[in-house]
mmCIF file of C-alpha atoms in Angstrom:
data_model
loop_
_atom_site.group_PDB
_atom_site.id
_atom_site.type_symbol
_atom_site.label_atom_id
_atom_site.label_comp_id
_atom_site.label_asym_id
_atom_site.label_seq_id
_atom_site.Cartn_x
_atom_site.Cartn_y
_atom_site.Cartn_z
ATOM 1 C CA MET I 1 0.000 0.000 0.000
ATOM 2 C CA ASP I 2 2.856 2.381 0.801
ATOM 3 C CA TYR I 3 4.282 1.855 -2.680
ATOM 4 C CA ILE I 4 0.956 2.872 -4.221
ATOM 5 C CA ASN I 5 0.848 5.954 -1.990
ATOM 6 C CA ALA I 6 4.346 6.860 -3.198
ATOM 7 C CA ILE I 7 3.272 6.525 -6.837
ATOM 8 C CA VAL I 8 0.141 8.629 -6.264
ATOM 9 C CA LEU I 9 2.307 11.256 -4.540
ATOM 10 C CA LEU I 10 4.552 11.506 -7.606
ATOM 11 C CA LEU I 11 1.563 11.623 -9.942
ATOM 12 C CA ASN I 12 -0.017 14.429 -7.934
ATOM 13 C CA TYR I 13 3.002 16.653 -7.474
ATOM 14 C CA ILE I 14 5.281 15.814 -10.416
ATOM 15 C CA PHE I 15 3.791 13.911 -13.344
ATOM 16 C CA VAL I 16 0.431 15.673 -13.849
ATOM 17 C CA PRO I 17 1.729 19.243 -13.208
ATOM 18 C CA ALA I 18 4.764 18.607 -15.446
ATOM 19 C CA LEU I 19 2.570 17.354 -18.287
ATOM 20 C CA ALA I 20 0.432 20.505 -18.122
ATOM 21 C CA TYR I 21 3.400 22.856 -17.725
ATOM 22 C CA GLY I 22 5.312 21.048 -20.475
ATOM 23 C CA SER I 23 2.371 21.441 -22.847
ATOM 24 C CA GLN I 24 2.328 25.187 -22.226
ATOM 25 C CA LEU I 25 6.096 25.470 -22.760
ATOM 26 C CA ALA I 26 5.850 23.313 -25.893
ATOM 27 C CA LEU I 27 3.465 25.762 -27.590
ATOM 28 C CA GLY I 28 5.746 28.680 -26.766
ATOM 29 C CA ALA I 29 8.809 26.748 -27.967
ATOM 30 C CA ILE I 30 7.135 25.891 -31.283
ATOM 31 C CA PHE I 31 6.347 29.606 -31.654
ATOM 32 C CA VAL I 32 10.047 30.425 -31.185
ATOM 33 C CA THR I 33 11.262 27.692 -33.501
ATOM 34 C CA LEU I 34 8.853 28.621 -36.322
ATOM 35 C CA ILE I 35 9.909 32.269 -36.249
ATOM 36 C CA TYR I 36 13.575 31.265 -36.157
ATOM 37 C CA GLY I 37 13.260 28.559 -38.808
ATOM 38 C CA ILE I 38 11.276 30.614 -41.322
ATOM 39 C CA LEU I 39 11.930 34.288 -40.541
ATOM 40 C CA ARG I 40 15.457 33.552 -39.285
ATOM 41 C CA PHE I 41 15.691 35.480 -36.046
ATOM 42 C CA ALA I 42 15.249 34.820 -32.337
ATOM 43 C CA ASN I 43 12.058 36.540 -31.218
ATOM 44 C CA PHE I 44 12.659 37.694 -27.640
ATOM 45 C CA ALA I 45 9.143 39.124 -27.511
ATOM 46 C CA THR I 46 7.664 35.617 -27.341
ATOM 47 C CA GLY I 47 6.702 35.706 -23.654
ATOM 48 C CA ASP I 48 5.089 39.123 -23.885
ATOM 49 C CA MET I 49 3.253 38.238 -27.081
ATOM 50 C CA MET I 50 1.784 35.287 -25.176
ATOM 51 C CA SER I 51 0.927 37.770 -22.430
ATOM 52 C CA PHE I 52 -0.830 40.032 -24.946
ATOM 53 C CA GLY I 53 -2.915 37.154 -26.296
ATOM 54 C CA THR I 54 -3.846 36.118 -22.765
ATOM 55 C CA MET I 55 -4.811 39.686 -21.870
ATOM 56 C CA VAL I 56 -7.232 39.866 -24.810
ATOM 57 C CA THR I 57 -8.617 36.452 -23.812
ATOM 58 C CA ILE I 58 -9.271 37.759 -20.284
ATOM 59 C CA LEU I 59 -11.014 40.890 -21.562
ATOM 60 C CA PHE I 60 -13.313 38.852 -23.809
ATOM 61 C CA THR I 61 -13.905 36.365 -20.987
ATOM 62 C CA TRP I 62 -15.030 39.172 -18.690
ATOM 63 C CA TYR I 63 -17.286 40.508 -21.448
ATOM 64 C CA PHE I 64 -18.931 37.137 -22.052
ATOM 65 C CA GLN I 65 -19.381 36.630 -18.318
ATOM 66 C CA TYR I 66 -21.017 40.062 -18.137
ATOM 67 C CA LEU I 67 -23.451 38.942 -20.871
ATOM 68 C CA GLY I 68 -24.145 35.726 -18.947
ATOM 69 C CA ILE I 69 -22.541 33.490 -21.593
ATOM 70 C CA SER I 70 -20.735 30.433 -20.221
ATOM 71 C CA LEU I 71 -19.815 26.814 -20.960
ATOM 72 C CA GLY I 72 -21.002 25.379 -17.672
ATOM 73 C CA ILE I 73 -18.221 23.462 -15.963
ATOM 74 C CA LEU I 74 -15.757 24.506 -18.680
ATOM 75 C CA PRO I 75 -14.075 27.925 -18.543
ATOM 76 C CA THR I 76 -15.692 30.758 -20.488
ATOM 77 C CA ALA I 77 -12.182 31.550 -21.758
ATOM 78 C CA LEU I 78 -12.570 28.725 -24.284
ATOM 79 C CA ILE I 79 -15.186 30.874 -26.049
ATOM 80 C CA ALA I 80 -12.978 33.944 -25.786
ATOM 81 C CA ILE I 81 -9.820 32.357 -27.243
ATOM 82 C CA PRO I 82 -10.925 32.448 -30.932
ATOM 83 C CA PHE I 83 -11.678 36.185 -30.653
ATOM 84 C CA ALA I 84 -8.365 36.756 -28.893
ATOM 85 C CA ILE I 85 -6.551 34.902 -31.685
ATOM 86 C CA ILE I 86 -7.991 37.350 -34.244
ATOM 87 C CA PHE I 87 -6.713 40.330 -32.218
ATOM 88 C CA MET I 88 -3.351 38.647 -31.613
ATOM 89 C CA VAL I 89 -2.820 37.851 -35.294
ATOM 90 C CA GLY I 90 -3.777 41.412 -36.214
ATOM 91 C CA TYR I 91 -1.298 42.782 -33.666
ATOM 92 C CA MET I 92 1.493 40.532 -34.969
ATOM 93 C CA LEU I 93 0.857 41.446 -38.605
ATOM 94 C CA LEU I 94 0.832 45.115 -37.598
ATOM 95 C CA ILE I 95 4.163 44.755 -35.782
ATOM 96 C CA ASP I 96 5.625 42.896 -38.757
ATOM 97 C CA LYS I 97 4.459 45.545 -41.232
ATOM 98 C CA PHE I 98 5.763 48.547 -39.312
ATOM 99 C CA VAL I 99 8.813 47.017 -37.603
ATOM 100 C CA PHE I 100 10.189 43.683 -38.817
ATOM 101 C CA LYS I 101 9.405 44.141 -42.527
ATOM 102 C CA TYR I 102 11.878 47.005 -42.921
ATOM 103 C CA TYR I 103 14.759 44.962 -41.483
ATOM 104 C CA ARG I 104 13.737 41.856 -43.437
ATOM 105 C CA ILE I 105 13.690 43.745 -46.764
ATOM 106 C CA SER I 106 16.997 45.403 -45.848
ATOM 107 C CA LYS I 107 18.485 41.916 -45.326
ATOM 108 C CA SER I 108 19.557 42.881 -41.823
ATOM 109 C CA PRO I 109 21.580 40.277 -39.906
ATOM 110 C CA PRO I 110 19.631 38.012 -37.505
ATOM 111 C CA VAL I 111 21.228 39.617 -34.462
ATOM 112 C CA GLN I 112 19.807 43.002 -35.481
ATOM 113 C CA LEU I 113 16.321 41.528 -35.828
ATOM 114 C CA ALA I 114 16.751 39.899 -32.424
ATOM 115 C CA MET I 115 17.603 43.282 -30.902
ATOM 116 C CA VAL I 116 14.556 44.808 -32.588
ATOM 117 C CA SER I 117 12.413 42.049 -31.061
ATOM 118 C CA ILE I 118 13.614 43.161 -27.621
ATOM 119 C CA GLY I 119 12.209 46.606 -28.385
ATOM 120 C CA VAL I 120 8.926 44.987 -29.434
ATOM 121 C CA MET I 121 9.018 43.014 -26.182
ATOM 122 C CA PHE I 122 9.193 46.157 -24.028
ATOM 123 C CA VAL I 123 6.478 47.918 -26.045
ATOM 124 C CA THR I 124 4.165 44.898 -25.834
ATOM 125 C CA GLN I 125 4.821 44.520 -22.125
ATOM 126 C CA ALA I 126 3.981 48.195 -21.573
ATOM 127 C CA VAL I 127 0.757 47.928 -23.601
ATOM 128 C CA VAL I 128 -0.376 44.922 -21.554
ATOM 129 C CA ARG I 129 0.350 46.620 -18.230
ATOM 130 C CA ILE I 130 -1.372 49.842 -19.287
ATOM 131 C CA ILE I 131 -4.524 48.025 -20.411
ATOM 132 C CA ILE I 132 -4.964 45.351 -17.746
ATOM 133 C CA GLY I 133 -2.486 46.371 -15.056
ATOM 134 C CA PRO I 134 0.345 44.460 -13.374
ATOM 135 C CA SER I 135 -1.841 42.638 -10.829
ATOM 136 C CA ASP I 136 -2.515 38.919 -10.653
ATOM 137 C CA ARG I 137 -5.684 38.001 -12.581
ATOM 138 C CA ARG I 138 -7.674 34.776 -12.281
ATOM 139 C CA PHE I 139 -10.172 34.175 -15.046
ATOM 140 C CA PHE I 140 -11.225 30.580 -14.513
ATOM 141 C CA ASP I 141 -14.874 29.802 -13.861
ATOM 142 C CA GLY I 142 -16.746 26.529 -13.555
ATOM 143 C CA GLU I 143 -15.656 23.373 -11.744
ATOM 144 C CA LYS I 144 -12.013 23.594 -10.712
ATOM 145 C CA PHE I 145 -11.212 19.912 -10.162
ATOM 146 C CA LEU I 146 -12.160 16.790 -12.089
ATOM 147 C CA ILE I 147 -10.786 14.695 -9.229
ATOM 148 C CA LYS I 148 -10.431 16.104 -5.721
ATOM 149 C CA ALA I 149 -7.827 14.797 -3.292
ATOM 150 C CA GLY I 150 -10.346 14.106 -0.533
ATOM 151 C CA GLU I 151 -12.707 12.241 -2.849
ATOM 152 C CA PHE I 152 -9.825 10.178 -4.213
ATOM 153 C CA LYS I 153 -8.784 9.191 -0.674
ATOM 154 C CA GLU I 154 -12.328 8.109 0.196
ATOM 155 C CA MET I 155 -12.689 6.169 -3.033
ATOM 156 C CA THR I 156 -9.368 4.301 -2.806
ATOM 157 C CA GLY I 157 -8.657 4.199 0.935
ATOM 158 C CA LEU I 158 -5.145 5.550 0.330
ATOM 159 C CA ASN I 159 -3.377 8.107 2.493
ATOM 160 C CA GLU I 160 -2.442 10.208 -0.550
ATOM 161 C CA GLY I 161 -5.017 12.008 -2.632
ATOM 162 C CA LEU I 162 -4.843 12.671 -6.351
ATOM 163 C CA ALA I 163 -6.142 16.047 -7.515
ATOM 164 C CA ILE I 164 -6.559 16.740 -11.226
ATOM 165 C CA LYS I 165 -7.704 20.188 -12.314
ATOM 166 C CA SER I 166 -9.898 20.475 -15.367
ATOM 167 C CA THR I 167 -7.507 23.124 -16.696
ATOM 168 C CA GLN I 168 -4.681 20.565 -16.692
ATOM 169 C CA VAL I 169 -6.724 18.122 -18.766
ATOM 170 C CA ILE I 170 -7.857 20.903 -21.118
ATOM 171 C CA THR I 171 -4.241 22.045 -21.536
ATOM 172 C CA ILE I 172 -2.958 18.586 -22.471
ATOM 173 C CA ILE I 173 -5.828 17.767 -24.846
ATOM 174 C CA VAL I 174 -5.796 21.154 -26.607
ATOM 175 C CA THR I 175 -1.999 21.025 -26.987
ATOM 176 C CA LEU I 176 -2.054 17.547 -28.536
ATOM 177 C CA ILE I 177 -4.825 18.541 -30.969
ATOM 178 C CA LEU I 178 -3.142 21.822 -31.926
ATOM 179 C CA VAL I 179 0.325 20.310 -32.364
ATOM 180 C CA SER I 180 -1.044 17.367 -34.386
ATOM 181 C CA ALA I 181 -2.897 19.794 -36.672
ATOM 182 C CA LEU I 182 0.262 21.892 -37.079
ATOM 183 C CA PHE I 183 2.441 18.891 -37.969
ATOM 184 C CA TRP I 184 -0.172 17.712 -40.467
ATOM 185 C CA PHE I 185 -0.276 21.204 -41.985
ATOM 186 C CA LEU I 186 3.516 21.438 -42.319
ATOM 187 C CA ASN I 187 3.935 17.964 -43.774
ATOM 188 C CA LYS I 188 0.816 17.375 -45.866
ATOM 189 C CA THR I 189 -0.443 20.673 -47.267
ATOM 190 C CA LYS I 190 1.013 22.603 -50.192
ATOM 191 C CA THR I 191 1.396 25.737 -48.083
ATOM 192 C CA GLY I 192 3.136 23.806 -45.301
ATOM 193 C CA LYS I 193 5.569 22.279 -47.768
ATOM 194 C CA SER I 194 6.212 25.757 -49.192
ATOM 195 C CA MET I 195 7.066 26.987 -45.699
ATOM 196 C CA ARG I 196 9.502 24.111 -45.231
ATOM 197 C CA ALA I 197 11.071 24.806 -48.623
ATOM 198 C CA TYR I 198 11.404 28.515 -47.778
ATOM 199 C CA SER I 199 13.070 27.559 -44.504
ATOM 200 C CA ASP I 200 15.530 25.172 -46.148
ATOM 201 C CA ASN I 201 16.618 27.442 -49.009
ATOM 202 C CA GLU I 202 15.041 30.855 -49.439
ATOM 203 C CA ASP I 203 16.612 31.639 -52.826
ATOM 204 C CA LEU I 204 15.647 28.288 -54.355
ATOM 205 C CA ALA I 205 12.131 28.612 -52.964
ATOM 206 C CA LEU I 206 11.745 32.039 -54.579
ATOM 207 C CA LEU I 207 12.940 30.640 -57.913
ATOM 208 C CA SER I 208 10.285 27.932 -57.572
ATOM 209 C CA GLY I 209 7.554 30.570 -57.474
ATOM 210 C CA ILE I 210 6.870 30.589 -53.735
ATOM 211 C CA ASP I 211 5.438 33.914 -52.564
ATOM 212 C CA PRO I 212 7.545 35.126 -49.599
ATOM 213 C CA LYS I 213 4.847 37.587 -48.456
ATOM 214 C CA LYS I 214 2.364 34.735 -48.124
ATOM 215 C CA ILE I 215 4.873 32.603 -46.208
ATOM 216 C CA VAL I 216 5.630 35.438 -43.791
ATOM 217 C CA MET I 217 1.939 36.171 -43.245
ATOM 218 C CA ILE I 218 1.034 32.524 -42.575
ATOM 219 C CA THR I 219 4.001 32.172 -40.216
ATOM 220 C CA TRP I 220 2.765 35.107 -38.130
ATOM 221 C CA ILE I 221 -0.794 33.754 -38.186
ATOM 222 C CA ILE I 222 0.362 30.377 -36.859
ATOM 223 C CA ALA I 223 2.553 32.144 -34.300
ATOM 224 C CA GLY I 224 -0.454 34.199 -33.176
ATOM 225 C CA VAL I 225 -2.532 31.064 -32.671
ATOM 226 C CA LEU I 226 0.244 29.377 -30.682
ATOM 227 C CA ALA I 227 0.940 32.467 -28.561
ATOM 228 C CA THR I 228 -2.697 33.060 -27.674
ATOM 229 C CA ILE I 229 -3.599 29.470 -26.898
ATOM 230 C CA GLY I 230 -0.333 28.747 -25.071
ATOM 231 C CA GLY I 231 -0.600 31.917 -22.988
ATOM 232 C CA ALA I 232 -4.290 31.443 -22.196
ATOM 233 C CA LEU I 233 -3.772 27.818 -21.147
ATOM 234 C CA TYR I 234 -0.932 28.878 -18.841
ATOM 235 C CA GLY I 235 -3.105 31.613 -17.338
ATOM 236 C CA LEU I 236 -6.043 29.250 -16.833
ATOM 237 C CA ASP I 237 -3.883 26.608 -15.174
ATOM 238 C CA LYS I 238 -2.106 29.065 -12.890
ATOM 239 C CA SER I 239 -3.014 32.745 -13.116
ATOM 240 C CA PHE I 240 -2.241 35.730 -15.295
ATOM 241 C CA LYS I 241 0.474 38.156 -14.275
ATOM 242 C CA PRO I 242 2.333 40.006 -17.069
ATOM 243 C CA PHE I 243 5.794 39.691 -15.531
ATOM 244 C CA THR I 244 5.389 35.913 -15.181
ATOM 245 C CA TYR I 245 5.179 35.594 -18.958
ATOM 246 C CA PHE I 246 8.363 37.603 -19.316
ATOM 247 C CA ASN I 247 10.084 35.168 -16.924
ATOM 248 C CA ASN I 248 8.818 32.211 -18.964
ATOM 249 C CA MET I 249 10.950 33.349 -21.904
ATOM 250 C CA LEU I 250 13.968 31.463 -20.506
ATOM 251 C CA PRO I 251 12.344 27.999 -20.224
ATOM 252 C CA ILE I 252 10.616 28.526 -23.594
ATOM 253 C CA PHE I 253 13.907 29.316 -25.348
ATOM 254 C CA ALA I 254 15.596 26.461 -23.486
ATOM 255 C CA ALA I 255 12.897 24.077 -24.743
ATOM 256 C CA ALA I 256 13.319 25.291 -28.330
ATOM 257 C CA ILE I 257 17.116 24.917 -28.220
ATOM 258 C CA VAL I 258 17.052 21.544 -26.449
ATOM 259 C CA GLY I 259 14.732 20.207 -29.164
ATOM 260 C CA GLY I 260 16.808 21.689 -31.983
ATOM 261 C CA ILE I 261 16.101 25.292 -32.901
ATOM 262 C CA GLY I 262 14.033 25.354 -36.087
ATOM 263 C CA ASN I 263 12.440 21.939 -35.476
ATOM 264 C CA PRO I 264 8.796 22.050 -34.282
ATOM 265 C CA PHE I 265 8.740 18.414 -33.154
ATOM 266 C CA GLY I 266 11.964 18.892 -31.223
ATOM 267 C CA ALA I 267 10.531 22.040 -29.604
ATOM 268 C CA PHE I 268 7.431 20.067 -28.632
ATOM 269 C CA LEU I 269 9.519 17.417 -26.868
ATOM 270 C CA GLY I 270 11.842 20.065 -25.453
ATOM 271 C CA GLY I 271 8.930 21.641 -23.593
ATOM 272 C CA TYR I 272 8.377 18.430 -21.636
ATOM 273 C CA VAL I 273 12.105 17.922 -21.040
ATOM 274 C CA ILE I 274 12.360 21.361 -19.425
ATOM 275 C CA ALA I 275 9.113 21.009 -17.466
ATOM 276 C CA PHE I 276 9.950 17.600 -16.002
ATOM 277 C CA SER I 277 13.522 18.682 -15.246
ATOM 278 C CA GLU I 278 12.392 21.788 -13.364
ATOM 279 C CA ILE I 279 9.804 19.944 -11.291
ATOM 280 C CA LEU I 280 11.876 16.814 -10.643
ATOM 281 C CA LEU I 281 14.874 18.808 -9.405
ATOM 282 C CA THR I 282 12.906 21.222 -7.201
ATOM 283 C CA TYR I 283 10.468 18.776 -5.582
ATOM 284 C CA ALA I 284 10.992 17.788 -1.923
ATOM 285 C CA TYR I 285 11.105 13.963 -1.807
ATOM 286 C CA LYS I 286 10.949 13.502 1.998
ATOM 287 C CA LYS I 287 7.413 12.117 2.059
ATOM 288 C CA PHE I 288 8.107 9.921 -0.962
ATOM 289 C CA PHE I 289 11.052 8.221 0.787
ATOM 290 C CA MET I 290 9.054 7.897 4.003
ATOM 291 C CA TYR I 291 6.671 5.611 2.136
ATOM 292 C CA LEU I 292 9.479 3.504 0.650
ATOM 293 C CA LEU I 293 12.110 3.292 3.411
ATOM 294 C CA PRO I 294 11.913 1.662 6.856
ATOM 295 C CA GLU I 295 11.383 4.014 9.797
ATOM 296 C CA SER I 296 15.037 3.845 10.828
ATOM 297 C CA LEU I 297 16.127 5.177 7.432
ATOM 298 C CA GLU I 298 13.495 7.886 7.030
ATOM 299 C CA PRO I 299 15.076 11.240 6.078
ATOM 300 C CA ASN I 300 15.068 14.172 8.466
ATOM 301 C CA THR I 301 15.466 16.809 5.765
ATOM 302 C CA LEU I 302 13.276 17.763 2.796
ATOM 303 C CA VAL I 303 15.479 15.747 0.380
ATOM 304 C CA GLN I 304 15.245 18.591 -2.119
ATOM 305 C CA LEU I 305 18.024 19.042 -4.649
ATOM 306 C CA LEU I 306 17.130 22.682 -5.355
ATOM 307 C CA SER I 307 14.746 25.191 -3.848
ATOM 308 C CA THR I 308 11.778 26.169 -6.014
ATOM 309 C CA ASP I 309 13.332 29.648 -6.116
ATOM 310 C CA TYR I 310 15.957 28.146 -8.442
ATOM 311 C CA LYS I 311 13.450 26.690 -10.903
ATOM 312 C CA PHE I 312 14.624 28.902 -13.750
ATOM 313 C CA ALA I 313 18.235 28.047 -12.937
ATOM 314 C CA VAL I 314 17.409 24.502 -14.054
ATOM 315 C CA SER I 315 16.313 25.794 -17.467
ATOM 316 C CA PHE I 316 19.437 27.929 -17.734
ATOM 317 C CA SER I 317 21.718 25.020 -16.774
ATOM 318 C CA ILE I 318 20.116 22.704 -19.317
ATOM 319 C CA LEU I 319 20.420 25.438 -21.955
ATOM 320 C CA VAL I 320 24.163 25.874 -21.243
ATOM 321 C CA ILE I 321 24.834 22.116 -21.257
ATOM 322 C CA VAL I 322 23.021 21.628 -24.564
ATOM 323 C CA LEU I 323 24.829 24.559 -26.181
ATOM 324 C CA LEU I 324 28.190 23.196 -25.017
ATOM 325 C CA TYR I 325 27.773 19.508 -25.852
ATOM 326 C CA ARG I 326 25.007 19.293 -28.452
ATOM 327 C CA PRO I 327 24.338 22.678 -30.070
ATOM 328 C CA SER I 328 22.036 21.110 -32.668
ATOM 329 C CA GLY I 329 19.695 19.885 -29.905
ATOM 330 C CA ILE I 330 17.878 16.552 -29.760
ATOM 331 C CA PHE I 331 17.046 16.816 -33.447
ATOM 332 C CA LYS I 332 18.746 18.693 -36.254
ATOM 333 C CA GLY I 333 17.479 22.260 -36.486
ATOM 334 C CA LYS I 334 15.212 22.257 -39.528
ATOM 335 C CA ILE I 335 11.508 22.453 -40.182
ATOM 336 C CA LEU I 336 9.984 18.982 -40.406
#
């Protein structure tokens, strides 16, 4: 029985949260890798663009709640996300037209575009804070838990309870559907194949009749979808605070680089690598070992490798190790 309690403990505090967190990082990492693979620059505004999409989702959620529109036990934000995507895509196309387009046409080096994206990051961050403020916002309504810890204990007779939030299940399911649709689009459709060709060899793609303006526009549209959904899912699962999204830029970039910058599938896996690494290394295992070890060997300390305050240090360490020993990441950096 103690072994089962130990397994449930890990499921509750490591496996389920890491799956949800990894899904959110995966969407952000795919955003980064698409922009890098097709538009050829590192977009440091990723976190704040996700913040912008989440902000619009919250505003529409509040509006629908004001009108009395809801989805019952599901969050009203699911209705708001499509409207937020439209605003997010419009904002990205606007930024591209008035900022990135000039440097792209001028054939500016990638590092210059990356620096420009930092400027976009600060502007976007300021816009979000002006509109919605810097405070913590919770915009989840409906039933919070699919399985509650107390109910699980009563049902199984175990000492440990398993709690699964509906937002965690929604995050995992939506991510799998969205990523599957994206991979199908990139590999099976004519437009997706054109994007891959443009990524592999821009000059040859142009000679083949591929319209670069169309490729750029579709790339930003896909990025807008990923940013809005990824940001909204993170906000639903936890809460929305603009500065938190800025902090998430490090694990998102780490996930993209671990998977192989420019490779969407690698970025998808990289999100889970970073999420599980952060949670595994910052979790306190004292209770887990108390279930497995005899009383004489039970630990007196938390058995925690790193404090949760050093969560982002895990991402940074993994990023450094990958850059030193395998710069190409898990997979070679190219669009699938």
